[in-house]
Amino acid sequence: GAVVSQHPSWVICKSGTSVKIECRSLDFQATTMFWYRQFPKQSLMLMATSNEGSKATYEQGVEKDKFLINHASLTLSTLTVTSAHPEDSSFYICSARDIEVASITEAFFGQGTRLTVV
Amino acid sequence: GQQVMQIPQYQHVQEGEDFTTYCNSSTTLSNIQWYKQRPGGHPVFLIQLVKSGEVKKQKRLTFQFGEAKKNSSLHITATQTTDVGTYFCAVRGNQGGKLIFGQGTELSVKP
């Protein structure tokens, strides 16, 4: 299956600082990537849809100025958590779709990034 | 938008016992997918169902899609410790293919 690489796998930062998370599709091109957040013992909640070359589409209740998404190429999307606070501590996971296979059913996920804000 | 309710939230079984998790929707679903997430890991695709009444099997796992396409289930026969993890159902939306996940069922297996 397709490989999605997410970096870093974990990060600890001080309150008020910004953290950038990268999501790369290694062996395919992805016009669309999805960013999810997962709190302990909870489900994956979609935060935003990242579109290559255009603005991201954010889900209701997600602050676009706090969670900056950039999808500058067909293989890379980044999520920047700005002015992070302890309540932003969570597991962030990206997912990507292969543009060559529009009918592909499964979603390919990155390994996830565990963010801890102290 | 589409939502799916998943139960139970937790299930603790003895190794060898069966396990079932259920997903329900108030609206007709065009598709439903199932994923497994091991502790500390990311979701891994198991299967997709699209046809009314569809039943698919993967070794000890049996997936069903209801006749009305409003519910689905995942059944594991004779659980093993390797089955431990959280099982999610998910629906792929029509716009852009985003996935909406159920709440998940966390399975623990006692050897």
PDB file of C-alpha atoms in Angstrom, chain B residues 45-83:
ATOM      1  CA  PHE B  45      -7.692  -0.066   6.790  1.00  0.00           C
ATOM      2  CA  LEU B  46      -9.490  -3.383   7.126  1.00  0.00           C
ATOM      3  CA  ILE B  47     -12.324  -3.332   4.615  1.00  0.00           C
ATOM      4  CA  GLN B  48     -14.990  -1.322   2.813  1.00  0.00           C
ATOM      5  CA  LEU B  49     -18.634  -2.347   2.370  1.00  0.00           C
ATOM      6  CA  VAL B  50     -20.908  -0.718  -0.203  1.00  0.00           C
ATOM      7  CA  LYS B  51     -23.722  -3.146  -1.046  1.00  0.00           C
ATOM      8  CA  SER B  52     -26.923  -3.678   0.890  1.00  0.00           C
ATOM      9  CA  GLY B  53     -26.704  -6.864   2.946  1.00  0.00           C
ATOM     10  CA  GLU B  54     -23.058  -7.358   2.052  1.00  0.00           C
ATOM     11  CA  VAL B  55     -21.030  -9.815   4.114  1.00  0.00           C
ATOM     12  CA  LYS B  56     -17.263 -10.095   3.832  1.00  0.00           C
ATOM     13  CA  LYS B  57     -14.852 -12.310   5.711  1.00  0.00           C
ATOM     14  CA  GLN B  58     -11.177 -11.985   6.488  1.00  0.00           C
ATOM     15  CA  LYS B  59     -10.043 -15.079   8.352  1.00  0.00           C
ATOM     16  CA  ARG B  60     -11.657 -14.720  11.809  1.00  0.00           C
ATOM     17  CA  LEU B  61     -13.209 -11.338  11.006  1.00  0.00           C
ATOM     18  CA  THR B  62     -16.713 -11.042   9.540  1.00  0.00           C
ATOM     19  CA  PHE B  63     -18.054  -7.711   8.338  1.00  0.00           C
ATOM     20  CA  GLN B  64     -21.707  -7.039   7.594  1.00  0.00           C
ATOM     21  CA  PHE B  65     -23.604  -4.154   6.027  1.00  0.00           C
ATOM     22  CA  GLY B  66     -27.292  -3.977   6.852  1.00  0.00           C
ATOM     23  CA  GLU B  67     -30.034  -4.404   4.301  1.00  0.00           C
ATOM     24  CA  ALA B  68     -31.098  -0.795   4.774  1.00  0.00           C
ATOM     25  CA  LYS B  69     -27.459   0.350   4.682  1.00  0.00           C
ATOM     26  CA  LYS B  70     -27.905   2.068   8.030  1.00  0.00           C
ATOM     27  CA  ASN B  71     -25.883  -0.275  10.180  1.00  0.00           C
ATOM     28  CA  SER B  72     -22.805  -2.414  10.075  1.00  0.00           C
ATOM     29  CA  SER B  73     -21.008  -4.840  12.325  1.00  0.00           C
ATOM     30  CA  LEU B  74     -17.594  -6.380  12.776  1.00  0.00           C
ATOM     31  CA  HIS B  75     -17.436  -9.788  14.418  1.00  0.00           C
ATOM     32  CA  ILE B  76     -14.252 -11.520  15.522  1.00  0.00           C
ATOM     33  CA  THR B  77     -14.435 -15.243  16.190  1.00  0.00           C
ATOM     34  CA  ALA B  78     -12.210 -16.756  18.870  1.00  0.00           C
ATOM     35  CA  THR B  79     -10.270 -13.644  19.767  1.00  0.00           C
ATOM     36  CA  GLN B  80      -6.522 -13.699  20.162  1.00  0.00           C
ATOM     37  CA  THR B  81      -4.226 -11.300  22.015  1.00  0.00           C
ATOM     38  CA  THR B  82      -3.128  -9.920  18.661  1.00  0.00           C
ATOM     39  CA  ASP B  83      -6.667  -8.611  18.139  1.00  0.00           C
TER      40      ASP B  83
END
